[in-house]
PDB file of C-alpha atoms in Angstrom:
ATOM      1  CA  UNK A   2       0.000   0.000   0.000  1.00  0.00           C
ATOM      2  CA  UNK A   3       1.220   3.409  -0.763  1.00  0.00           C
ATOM      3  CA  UNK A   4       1.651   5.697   2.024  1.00  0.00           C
ATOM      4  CA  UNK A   5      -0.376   9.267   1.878  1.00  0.00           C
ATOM      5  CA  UNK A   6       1.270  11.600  -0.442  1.00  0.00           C
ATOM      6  CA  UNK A   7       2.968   8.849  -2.612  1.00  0.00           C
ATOM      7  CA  UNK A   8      -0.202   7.926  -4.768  1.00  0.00           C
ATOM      8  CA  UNK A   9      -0.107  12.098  -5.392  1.00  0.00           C
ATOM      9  CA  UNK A  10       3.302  11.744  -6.320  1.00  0.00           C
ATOM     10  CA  UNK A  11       2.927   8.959  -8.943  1.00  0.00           C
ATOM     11  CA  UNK A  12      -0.244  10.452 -10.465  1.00  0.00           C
ATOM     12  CA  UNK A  13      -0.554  11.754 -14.043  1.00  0.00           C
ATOM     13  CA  UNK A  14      -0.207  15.528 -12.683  1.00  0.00           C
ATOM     14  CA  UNK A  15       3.045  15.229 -12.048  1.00  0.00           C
ATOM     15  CA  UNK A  16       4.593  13.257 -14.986  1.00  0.00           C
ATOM     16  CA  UNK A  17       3.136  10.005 -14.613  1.00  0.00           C
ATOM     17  CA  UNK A  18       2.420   8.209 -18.099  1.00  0.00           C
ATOM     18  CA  UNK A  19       0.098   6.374 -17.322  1.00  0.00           C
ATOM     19  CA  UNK A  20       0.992   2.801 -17.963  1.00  0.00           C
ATOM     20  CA  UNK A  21       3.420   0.085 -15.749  1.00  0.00           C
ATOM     21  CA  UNK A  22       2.552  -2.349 -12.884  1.00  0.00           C
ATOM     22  CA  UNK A  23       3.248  -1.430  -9.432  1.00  0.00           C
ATOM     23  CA  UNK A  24       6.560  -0.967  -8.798  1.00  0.00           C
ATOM     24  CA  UNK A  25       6.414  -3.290  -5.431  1.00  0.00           C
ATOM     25  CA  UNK A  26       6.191  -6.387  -7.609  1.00  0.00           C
ATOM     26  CA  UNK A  27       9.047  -5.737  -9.105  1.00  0.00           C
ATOM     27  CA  UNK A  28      12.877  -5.967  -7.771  1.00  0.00           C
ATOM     28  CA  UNK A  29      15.344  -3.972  -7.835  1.00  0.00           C
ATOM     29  CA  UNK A  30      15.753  -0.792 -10.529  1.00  0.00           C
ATOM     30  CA  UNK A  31      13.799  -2.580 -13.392  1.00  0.00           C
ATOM     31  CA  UNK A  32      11.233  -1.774 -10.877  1.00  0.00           C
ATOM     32  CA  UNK A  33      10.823   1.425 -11.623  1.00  0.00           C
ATOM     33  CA  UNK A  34      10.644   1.984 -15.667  1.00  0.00           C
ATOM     34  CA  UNK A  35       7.462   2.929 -15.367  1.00  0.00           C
ATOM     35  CA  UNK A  36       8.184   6.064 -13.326  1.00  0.00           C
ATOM     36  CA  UNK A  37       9.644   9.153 -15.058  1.00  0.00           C
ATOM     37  CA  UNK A  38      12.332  11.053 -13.009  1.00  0.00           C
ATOM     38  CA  UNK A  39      10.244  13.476 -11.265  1.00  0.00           C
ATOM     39  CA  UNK A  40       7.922  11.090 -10.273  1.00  0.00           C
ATOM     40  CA  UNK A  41      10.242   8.811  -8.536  1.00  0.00           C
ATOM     41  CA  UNK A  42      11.886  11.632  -6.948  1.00  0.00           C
ATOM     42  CA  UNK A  43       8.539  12.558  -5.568  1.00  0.00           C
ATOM     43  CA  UNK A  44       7.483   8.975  -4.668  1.00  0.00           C
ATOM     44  CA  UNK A  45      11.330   8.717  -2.637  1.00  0.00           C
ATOM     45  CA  UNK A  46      10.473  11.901  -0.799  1.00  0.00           C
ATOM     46  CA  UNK A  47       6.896  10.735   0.013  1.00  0.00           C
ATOM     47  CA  UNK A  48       7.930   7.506   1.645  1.00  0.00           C
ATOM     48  CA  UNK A  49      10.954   8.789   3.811  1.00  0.00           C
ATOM     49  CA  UNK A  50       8.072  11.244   4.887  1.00  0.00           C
ATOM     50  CA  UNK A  51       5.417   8.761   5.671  1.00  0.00           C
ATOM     51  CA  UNK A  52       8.258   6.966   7.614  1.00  0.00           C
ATOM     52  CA  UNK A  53       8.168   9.508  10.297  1.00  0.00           C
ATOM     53  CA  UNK A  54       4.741   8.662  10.835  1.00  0.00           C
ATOM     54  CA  UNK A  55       4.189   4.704  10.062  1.00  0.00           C
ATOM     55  CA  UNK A  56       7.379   3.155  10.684  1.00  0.00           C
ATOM     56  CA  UNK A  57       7.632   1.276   6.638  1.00  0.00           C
ATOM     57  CA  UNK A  58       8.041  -2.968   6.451  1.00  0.00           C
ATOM     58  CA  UNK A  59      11.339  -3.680   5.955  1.00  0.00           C
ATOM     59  CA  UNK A  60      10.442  -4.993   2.423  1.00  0.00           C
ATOM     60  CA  UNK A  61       8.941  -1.158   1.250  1.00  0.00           C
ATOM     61  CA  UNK A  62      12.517   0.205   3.292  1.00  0.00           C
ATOM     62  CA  UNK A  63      14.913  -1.518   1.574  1.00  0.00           C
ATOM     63  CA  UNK A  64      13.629  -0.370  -2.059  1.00  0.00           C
ATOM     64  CA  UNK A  65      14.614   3.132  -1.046  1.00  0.00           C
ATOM     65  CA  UNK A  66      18.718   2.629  -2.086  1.00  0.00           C
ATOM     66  CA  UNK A  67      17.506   1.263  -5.113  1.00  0.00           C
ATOM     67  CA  UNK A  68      15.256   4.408  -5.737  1.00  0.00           C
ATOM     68  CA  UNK A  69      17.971   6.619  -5.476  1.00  0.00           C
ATOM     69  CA  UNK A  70      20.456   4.875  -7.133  1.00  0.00           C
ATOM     70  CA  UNK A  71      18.021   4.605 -10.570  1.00  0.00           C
ATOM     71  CA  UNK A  72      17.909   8.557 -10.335  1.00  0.00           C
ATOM     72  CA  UNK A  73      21.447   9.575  -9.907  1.00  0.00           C
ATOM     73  CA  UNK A  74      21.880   9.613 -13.477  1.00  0.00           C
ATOM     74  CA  UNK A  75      18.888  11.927 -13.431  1.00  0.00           C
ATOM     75  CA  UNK A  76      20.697  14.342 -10.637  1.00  0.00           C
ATOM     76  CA  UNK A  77      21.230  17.044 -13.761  1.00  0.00           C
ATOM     77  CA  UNK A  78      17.247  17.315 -14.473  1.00  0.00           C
ATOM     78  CA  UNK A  79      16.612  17.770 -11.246  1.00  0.00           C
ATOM     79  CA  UNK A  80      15.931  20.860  -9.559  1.00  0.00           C
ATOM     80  CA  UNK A  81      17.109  22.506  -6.216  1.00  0.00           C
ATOM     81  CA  UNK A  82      14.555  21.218  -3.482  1.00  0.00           C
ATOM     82  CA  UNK A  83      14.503  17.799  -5.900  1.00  0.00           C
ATOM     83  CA  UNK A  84      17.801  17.391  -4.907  1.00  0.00           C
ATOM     84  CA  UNK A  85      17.555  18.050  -1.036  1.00  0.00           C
ATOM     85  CA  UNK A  86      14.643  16.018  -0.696  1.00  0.00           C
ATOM     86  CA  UNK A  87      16.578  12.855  -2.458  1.00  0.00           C
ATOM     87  CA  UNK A  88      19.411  13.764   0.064  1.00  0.00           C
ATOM     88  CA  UNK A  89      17.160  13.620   3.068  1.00  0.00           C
ATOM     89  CA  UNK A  90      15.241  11.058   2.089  1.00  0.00           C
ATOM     90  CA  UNK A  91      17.964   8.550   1.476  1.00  0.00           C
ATOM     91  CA  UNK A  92      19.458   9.853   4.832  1.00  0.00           C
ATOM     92  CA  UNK A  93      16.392   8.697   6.575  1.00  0.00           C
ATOM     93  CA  UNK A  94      16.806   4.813   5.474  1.00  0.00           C
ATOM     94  CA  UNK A  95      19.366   2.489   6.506  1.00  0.00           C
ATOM     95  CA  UNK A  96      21.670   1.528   3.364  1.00  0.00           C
ATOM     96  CA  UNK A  97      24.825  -0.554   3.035  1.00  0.00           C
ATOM     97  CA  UNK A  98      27.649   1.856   3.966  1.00  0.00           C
ATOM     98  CA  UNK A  99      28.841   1.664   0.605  1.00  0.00           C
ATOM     99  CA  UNK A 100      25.692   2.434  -1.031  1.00  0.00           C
ATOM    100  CA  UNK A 101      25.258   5.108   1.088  1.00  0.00           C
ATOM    101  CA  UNK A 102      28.978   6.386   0.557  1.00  0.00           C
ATOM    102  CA  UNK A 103      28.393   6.546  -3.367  1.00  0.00           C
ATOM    103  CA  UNK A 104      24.827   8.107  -3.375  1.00  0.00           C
ATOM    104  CA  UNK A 105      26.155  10.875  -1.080  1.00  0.00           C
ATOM    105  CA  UNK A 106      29.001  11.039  -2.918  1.00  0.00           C
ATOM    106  CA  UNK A 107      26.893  11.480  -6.140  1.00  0.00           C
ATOM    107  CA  UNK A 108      24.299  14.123  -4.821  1.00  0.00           C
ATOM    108  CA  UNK A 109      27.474  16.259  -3.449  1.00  0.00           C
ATOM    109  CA  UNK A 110      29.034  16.604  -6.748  1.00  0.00           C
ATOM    110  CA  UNK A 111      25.624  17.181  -8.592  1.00  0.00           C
ATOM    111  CA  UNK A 112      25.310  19.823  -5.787  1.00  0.00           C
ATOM    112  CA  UNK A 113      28.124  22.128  -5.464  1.00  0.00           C
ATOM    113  CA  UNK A 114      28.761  23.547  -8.546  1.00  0.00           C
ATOM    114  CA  UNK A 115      25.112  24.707  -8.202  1.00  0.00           C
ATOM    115  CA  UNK A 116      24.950  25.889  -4.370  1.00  0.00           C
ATOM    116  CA  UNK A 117      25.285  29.229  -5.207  1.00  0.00           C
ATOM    117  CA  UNK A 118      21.741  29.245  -6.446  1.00  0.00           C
ATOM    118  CA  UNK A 119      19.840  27.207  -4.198  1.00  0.00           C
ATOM    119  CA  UNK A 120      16.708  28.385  -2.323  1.00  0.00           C
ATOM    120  CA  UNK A 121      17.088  28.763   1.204  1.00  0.00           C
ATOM    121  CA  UNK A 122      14.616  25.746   1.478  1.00  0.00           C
ATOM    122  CA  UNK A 123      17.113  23.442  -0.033  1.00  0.00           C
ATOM    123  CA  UNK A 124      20.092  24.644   1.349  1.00  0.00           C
ATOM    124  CA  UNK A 125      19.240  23.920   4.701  1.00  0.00           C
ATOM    125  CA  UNK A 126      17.457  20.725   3.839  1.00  0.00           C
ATOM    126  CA  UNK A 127      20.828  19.375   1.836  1.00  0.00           C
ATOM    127  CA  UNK A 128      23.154  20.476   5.011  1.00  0.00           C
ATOM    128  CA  UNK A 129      20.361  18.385   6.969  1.00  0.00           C
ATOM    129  CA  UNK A 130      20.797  15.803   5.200  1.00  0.00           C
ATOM    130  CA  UNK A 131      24.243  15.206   4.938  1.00  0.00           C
ATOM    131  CA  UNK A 132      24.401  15.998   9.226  1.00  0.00           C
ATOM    132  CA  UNK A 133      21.497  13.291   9.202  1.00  0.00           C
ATOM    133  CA  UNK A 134      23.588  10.589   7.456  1.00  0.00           C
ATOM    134  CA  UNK A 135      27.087  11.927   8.644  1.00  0.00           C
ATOM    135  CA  UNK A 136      28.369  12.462   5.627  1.00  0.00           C
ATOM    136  CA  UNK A 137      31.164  14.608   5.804  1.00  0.00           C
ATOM    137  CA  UNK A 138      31.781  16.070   2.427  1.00  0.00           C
ATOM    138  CA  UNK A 139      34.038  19.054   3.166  1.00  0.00           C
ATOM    139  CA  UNK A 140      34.137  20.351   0.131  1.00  0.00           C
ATOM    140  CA  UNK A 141      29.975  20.381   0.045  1.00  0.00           C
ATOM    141  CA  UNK A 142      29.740  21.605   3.694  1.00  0.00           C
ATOM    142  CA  UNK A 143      32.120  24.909   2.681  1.00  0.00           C
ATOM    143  CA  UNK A 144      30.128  25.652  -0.206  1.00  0.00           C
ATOM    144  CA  UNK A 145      26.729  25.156   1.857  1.00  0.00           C
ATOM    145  CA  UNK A 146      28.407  27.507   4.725  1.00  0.00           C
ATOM    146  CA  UNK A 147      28.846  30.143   1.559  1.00  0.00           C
ATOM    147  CA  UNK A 148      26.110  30.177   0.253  1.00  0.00           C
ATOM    148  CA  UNK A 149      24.151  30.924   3.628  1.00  0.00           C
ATOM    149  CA  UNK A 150      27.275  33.735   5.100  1.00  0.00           C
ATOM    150  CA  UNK A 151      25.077  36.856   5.333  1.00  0.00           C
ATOM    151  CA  UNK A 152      22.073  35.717   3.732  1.00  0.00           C
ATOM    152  CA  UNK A 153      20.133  33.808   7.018  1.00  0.00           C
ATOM    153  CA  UNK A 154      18.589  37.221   8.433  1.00  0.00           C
ATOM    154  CA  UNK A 155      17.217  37.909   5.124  1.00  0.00           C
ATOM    155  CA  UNK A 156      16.210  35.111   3.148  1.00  0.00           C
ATOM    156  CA  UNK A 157      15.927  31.896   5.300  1.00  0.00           C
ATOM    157  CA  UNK A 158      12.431  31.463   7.335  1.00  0.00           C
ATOM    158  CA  UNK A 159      12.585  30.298  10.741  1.00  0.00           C
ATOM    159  CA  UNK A 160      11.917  26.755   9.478  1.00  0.00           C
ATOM    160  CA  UNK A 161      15.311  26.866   6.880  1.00  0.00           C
ATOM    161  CA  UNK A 162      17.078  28.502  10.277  1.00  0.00           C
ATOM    162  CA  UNK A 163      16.430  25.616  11.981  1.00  0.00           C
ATOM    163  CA  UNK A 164      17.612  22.723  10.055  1.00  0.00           C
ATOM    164  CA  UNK A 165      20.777  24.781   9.309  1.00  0.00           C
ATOM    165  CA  UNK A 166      21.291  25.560  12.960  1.00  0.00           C
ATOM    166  CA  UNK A 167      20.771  21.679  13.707  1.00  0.00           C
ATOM    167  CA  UNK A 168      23.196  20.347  10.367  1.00  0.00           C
ATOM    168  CA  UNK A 169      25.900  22.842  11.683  1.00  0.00           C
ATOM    169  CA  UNK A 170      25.987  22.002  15.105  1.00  0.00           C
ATOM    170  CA  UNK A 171      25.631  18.385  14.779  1.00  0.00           C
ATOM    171  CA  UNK A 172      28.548  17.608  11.933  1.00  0.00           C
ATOM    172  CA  UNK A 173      30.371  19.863  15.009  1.00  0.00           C
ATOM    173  CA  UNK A 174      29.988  17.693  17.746  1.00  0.00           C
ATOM    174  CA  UNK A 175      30.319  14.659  15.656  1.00  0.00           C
ATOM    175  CA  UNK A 176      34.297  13.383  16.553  1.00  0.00           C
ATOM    176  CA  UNK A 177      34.397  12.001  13.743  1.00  0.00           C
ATOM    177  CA  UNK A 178      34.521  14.583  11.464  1.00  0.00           C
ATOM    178  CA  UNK A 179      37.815  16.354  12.186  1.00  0.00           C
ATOM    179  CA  UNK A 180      37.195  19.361   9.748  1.00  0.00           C
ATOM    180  CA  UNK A 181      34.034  20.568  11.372  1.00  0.00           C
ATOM    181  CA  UNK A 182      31.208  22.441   9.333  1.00  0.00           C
ATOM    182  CA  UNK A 183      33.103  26.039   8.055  1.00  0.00           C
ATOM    183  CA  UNK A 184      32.424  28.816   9.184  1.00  0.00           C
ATOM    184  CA  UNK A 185      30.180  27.098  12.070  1.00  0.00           C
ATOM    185  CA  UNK A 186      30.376  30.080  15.241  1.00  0.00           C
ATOM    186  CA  UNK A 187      29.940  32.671  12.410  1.00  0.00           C
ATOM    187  CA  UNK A 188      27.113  30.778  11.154  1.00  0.00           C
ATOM    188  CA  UNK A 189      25.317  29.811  14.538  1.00  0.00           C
ATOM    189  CA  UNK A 190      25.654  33.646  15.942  1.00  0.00           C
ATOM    190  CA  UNK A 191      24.241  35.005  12.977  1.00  0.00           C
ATOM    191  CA  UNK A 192      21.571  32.545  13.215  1.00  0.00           C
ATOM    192  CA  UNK A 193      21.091  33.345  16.745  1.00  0.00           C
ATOM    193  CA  UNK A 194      20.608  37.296  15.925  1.00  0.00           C
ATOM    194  CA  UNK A 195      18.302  36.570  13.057  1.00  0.00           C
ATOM    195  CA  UNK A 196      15.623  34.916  15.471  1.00  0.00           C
ATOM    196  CA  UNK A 197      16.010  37.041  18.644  1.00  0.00           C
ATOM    197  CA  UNK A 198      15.555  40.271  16.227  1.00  0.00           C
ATOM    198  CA  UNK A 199      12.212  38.313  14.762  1.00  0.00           C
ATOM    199  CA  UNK A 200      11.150  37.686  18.679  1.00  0.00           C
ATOM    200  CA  UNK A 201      11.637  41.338  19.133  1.00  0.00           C
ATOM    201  CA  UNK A 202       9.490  42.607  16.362  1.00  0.00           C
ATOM    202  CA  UNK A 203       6.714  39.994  17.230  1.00  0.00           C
ATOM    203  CA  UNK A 204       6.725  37.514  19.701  1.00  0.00           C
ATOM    204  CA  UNK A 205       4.563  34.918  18.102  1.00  0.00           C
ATOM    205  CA  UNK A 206       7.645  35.260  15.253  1.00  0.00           C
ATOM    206  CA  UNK A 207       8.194  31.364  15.640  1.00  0.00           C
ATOM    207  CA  UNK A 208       4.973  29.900  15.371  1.00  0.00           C
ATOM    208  CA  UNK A 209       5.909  27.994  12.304  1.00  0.00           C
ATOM    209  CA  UNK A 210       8.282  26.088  14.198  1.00  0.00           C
ATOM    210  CA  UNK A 211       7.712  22.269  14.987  1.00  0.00           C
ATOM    211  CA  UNK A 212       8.102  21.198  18.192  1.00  0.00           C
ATOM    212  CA  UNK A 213      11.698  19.403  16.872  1.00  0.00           C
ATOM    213  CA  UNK A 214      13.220  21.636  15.106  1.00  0.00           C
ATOM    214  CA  UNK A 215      12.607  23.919  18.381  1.00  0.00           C
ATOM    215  CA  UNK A 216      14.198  21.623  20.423  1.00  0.00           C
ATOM    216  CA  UNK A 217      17.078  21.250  17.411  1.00  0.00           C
ATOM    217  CA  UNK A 218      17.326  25.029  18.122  1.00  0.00           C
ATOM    218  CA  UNK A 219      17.654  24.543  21.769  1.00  0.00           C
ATOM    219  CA  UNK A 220      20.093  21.770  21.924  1.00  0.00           C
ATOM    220  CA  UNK A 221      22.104  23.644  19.389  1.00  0.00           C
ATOM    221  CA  UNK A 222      22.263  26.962  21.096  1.00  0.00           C
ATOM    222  CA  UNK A 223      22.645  25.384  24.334  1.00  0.00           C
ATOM    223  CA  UNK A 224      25.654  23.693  23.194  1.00  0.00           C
ATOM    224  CA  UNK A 225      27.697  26.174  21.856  1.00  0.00           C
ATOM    225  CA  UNK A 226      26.432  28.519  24.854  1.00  0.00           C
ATOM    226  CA  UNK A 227      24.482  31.022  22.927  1.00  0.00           C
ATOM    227  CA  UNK A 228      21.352  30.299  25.773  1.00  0.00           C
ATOM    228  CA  UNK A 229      20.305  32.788  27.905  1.00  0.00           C
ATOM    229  CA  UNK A 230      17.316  34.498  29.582  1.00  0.00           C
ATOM    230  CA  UNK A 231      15.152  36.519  27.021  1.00  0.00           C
ATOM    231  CA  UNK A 232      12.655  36.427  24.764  1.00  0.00           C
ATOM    232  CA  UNK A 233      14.065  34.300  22.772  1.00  0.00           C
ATOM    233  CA  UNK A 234      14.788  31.172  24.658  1.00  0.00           C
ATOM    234  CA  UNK A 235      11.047  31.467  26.112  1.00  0.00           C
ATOM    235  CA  UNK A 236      10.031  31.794  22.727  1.00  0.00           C
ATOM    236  CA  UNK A 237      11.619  28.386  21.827  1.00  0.00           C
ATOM    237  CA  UNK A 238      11.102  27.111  25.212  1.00  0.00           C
ATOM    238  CA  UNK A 239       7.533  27.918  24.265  1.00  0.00           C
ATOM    239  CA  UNK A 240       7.647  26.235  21.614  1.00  0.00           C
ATOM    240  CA  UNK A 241       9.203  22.901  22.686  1.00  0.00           C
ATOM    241  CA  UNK A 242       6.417  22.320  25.193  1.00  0.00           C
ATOM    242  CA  UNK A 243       3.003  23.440  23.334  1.00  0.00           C
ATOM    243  CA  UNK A 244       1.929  22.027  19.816  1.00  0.00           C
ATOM    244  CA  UNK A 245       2.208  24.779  17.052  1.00  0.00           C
ATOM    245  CA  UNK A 246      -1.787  24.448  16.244  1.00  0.00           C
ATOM    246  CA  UNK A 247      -2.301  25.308  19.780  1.00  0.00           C
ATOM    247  CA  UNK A 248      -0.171  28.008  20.386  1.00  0.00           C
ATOM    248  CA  UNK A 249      -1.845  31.462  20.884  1.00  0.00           C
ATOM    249  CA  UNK A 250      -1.602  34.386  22.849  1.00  0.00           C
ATOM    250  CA  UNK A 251       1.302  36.685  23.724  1.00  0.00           C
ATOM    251  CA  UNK A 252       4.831  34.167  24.413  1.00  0.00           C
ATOM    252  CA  UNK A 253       5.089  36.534  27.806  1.00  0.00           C
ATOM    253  CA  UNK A 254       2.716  34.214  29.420  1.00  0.00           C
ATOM    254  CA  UNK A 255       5.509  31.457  29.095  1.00  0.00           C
ATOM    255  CA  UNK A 256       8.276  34.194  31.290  1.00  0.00           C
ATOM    256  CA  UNK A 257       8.558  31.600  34.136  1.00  0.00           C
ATOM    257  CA  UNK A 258      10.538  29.161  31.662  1.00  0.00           C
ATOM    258  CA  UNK A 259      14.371  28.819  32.759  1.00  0.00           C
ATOM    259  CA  UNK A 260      16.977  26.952  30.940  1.00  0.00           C
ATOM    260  CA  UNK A 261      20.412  26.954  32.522  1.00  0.00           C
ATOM    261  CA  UNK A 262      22.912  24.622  29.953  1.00  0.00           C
ATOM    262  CA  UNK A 263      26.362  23.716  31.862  1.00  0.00           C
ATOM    263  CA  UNK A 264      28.901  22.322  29.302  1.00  0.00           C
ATOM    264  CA  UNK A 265      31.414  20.029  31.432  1.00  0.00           C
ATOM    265  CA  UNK A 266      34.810  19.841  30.093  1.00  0.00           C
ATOM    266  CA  UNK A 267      35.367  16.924  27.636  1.00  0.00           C
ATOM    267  CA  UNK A 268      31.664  15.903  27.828  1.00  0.00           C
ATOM    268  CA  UNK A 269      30.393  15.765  24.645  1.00  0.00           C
ATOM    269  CA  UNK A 270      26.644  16.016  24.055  1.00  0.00           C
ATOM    270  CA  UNK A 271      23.975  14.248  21.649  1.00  0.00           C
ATOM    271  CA  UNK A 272      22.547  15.948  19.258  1.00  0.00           C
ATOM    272  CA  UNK A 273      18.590  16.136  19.227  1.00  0.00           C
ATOM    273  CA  UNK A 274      17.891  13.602  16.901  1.00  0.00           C
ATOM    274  CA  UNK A 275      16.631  14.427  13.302  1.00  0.00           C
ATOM    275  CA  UNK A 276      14.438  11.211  13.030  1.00  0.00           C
TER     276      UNK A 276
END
């Protein structure tokens, strides 16, 4: 059975022809003739996303690799958010590690030359990705962190903020990438400005966040130490505790919220998980 959203994603509307058997009685990449690039890319991204709710059988899971392998010859036709959502949807399945390594591999050098002139939407979802499936690509990650230099105030929504914030800070306190993400304490203060100046102008300013990716923000400020009293740690404190469809009012009423964040010396912290 298809998930919600995949059926959408197959349909005629978006490039289906029309014709072919179901792809799940099929094996491996002759199962998916039938399916014209965009499609599949849509039908990856819909079942990684229906995985977050309804956990997949491990039959439906392990077609994913194979769905992202047929496209990589594709990567070219594919456009910027295309891209990010193959990334973070093949991040969110468990492949053999050398799969994995050449898919990643594939979707980095597709990427960079192009970074330059990806939305902030897929920008932060590709440095997301690659966090998600520690991937270290340093190369990728220095291109991501120039893309973004200067630009997160004034083009990135709270959302985008947020899975950059998270990729950045979790490739950092991963040991085992020794190069780090670029630019990372640049990145993560102007982050950290960007929201507490969109607190200050309205403090229902991060409504649109999820409760994880405001706990992402909290975790990740907390760890590098850029917590303190104000408006905006009540905001995401706020956040973190209440549903977004149920959050109203003024964020003042949430004042009595105190986080203190002690970082012991050569303690290393886990990362909020992106799951």
């Amino acid at each position: 059975m298809l998930p919600a959203g995949a059926e959408a994603a197959g349909s005629g509307a978006h490039g289906l022809d029309g014709g072919g058997e179901p792809f799940g009685d099929k094996e491996g990449g002759e199962a998916f003739d039938w399916l014209t690039t965009r499609s599949l890319s849509r039908l990856l991204w819909a079942y990684a996303e229906a995985d977050g709710v309804s956990p997949m059988c491990a039959r439906t899971r392990a077609l994913l690799p194979a769905m992202g392998a047929r496209l990589l010859p594709q990567l070219p036709t594919l456009d910027d958010v295309e891209i990010a959502q193959m990334a973070a949807s093949l991040a969110a399945v468990d492949a053999p590690a050398e799969q994995r390594a050449q898919l990643f591999a594939e979707l980095a050098r597709e990427a960079r030359p192009r970074l330059r002139r990806f939305r902030p939407q897929a920008l932060s979802l590709l440095a997301r990705a690659f966090a998600s499936a520690r991937v270290h690509d340093e190369l990728l990650l220095n291109a991501i962190a120039e893309a973004a230099r200067g630009q997160l105030g004034r083009r990135f929504a709270s959302v985008d903020l947020a899975q950059l914030v998270w990729a950045v800070a979790t490739v950092r306190a991963d040991a085992r990438c020794a190069c780090g993400f670029p630019h990372s304490d640049e990145l993560l203060h102007e982050a950290h400005t960007a929201l507490a100046a969109r607190v200050a102008g309205s403090p229902r300013a991060l409504d649109s966040l999820g409760q994880r990716e405001a706990a992402q923000l909290v975790w990740a400020f907390g760890a590098e130490g850029l917590l303190a009293e104000g408006a905006l740690t009540s905001c995401l404190l706020a956040a973190v505790m209440t549903p977004a469809a149920e959050r109203g009012g003024s964020a003042t009423r949430n004042s009595l919220f105190h986080l203190e964040v002690r970082v012991a010396d050569g303690v290393e912290g886990e990362p909020i998980s992106d799951k």
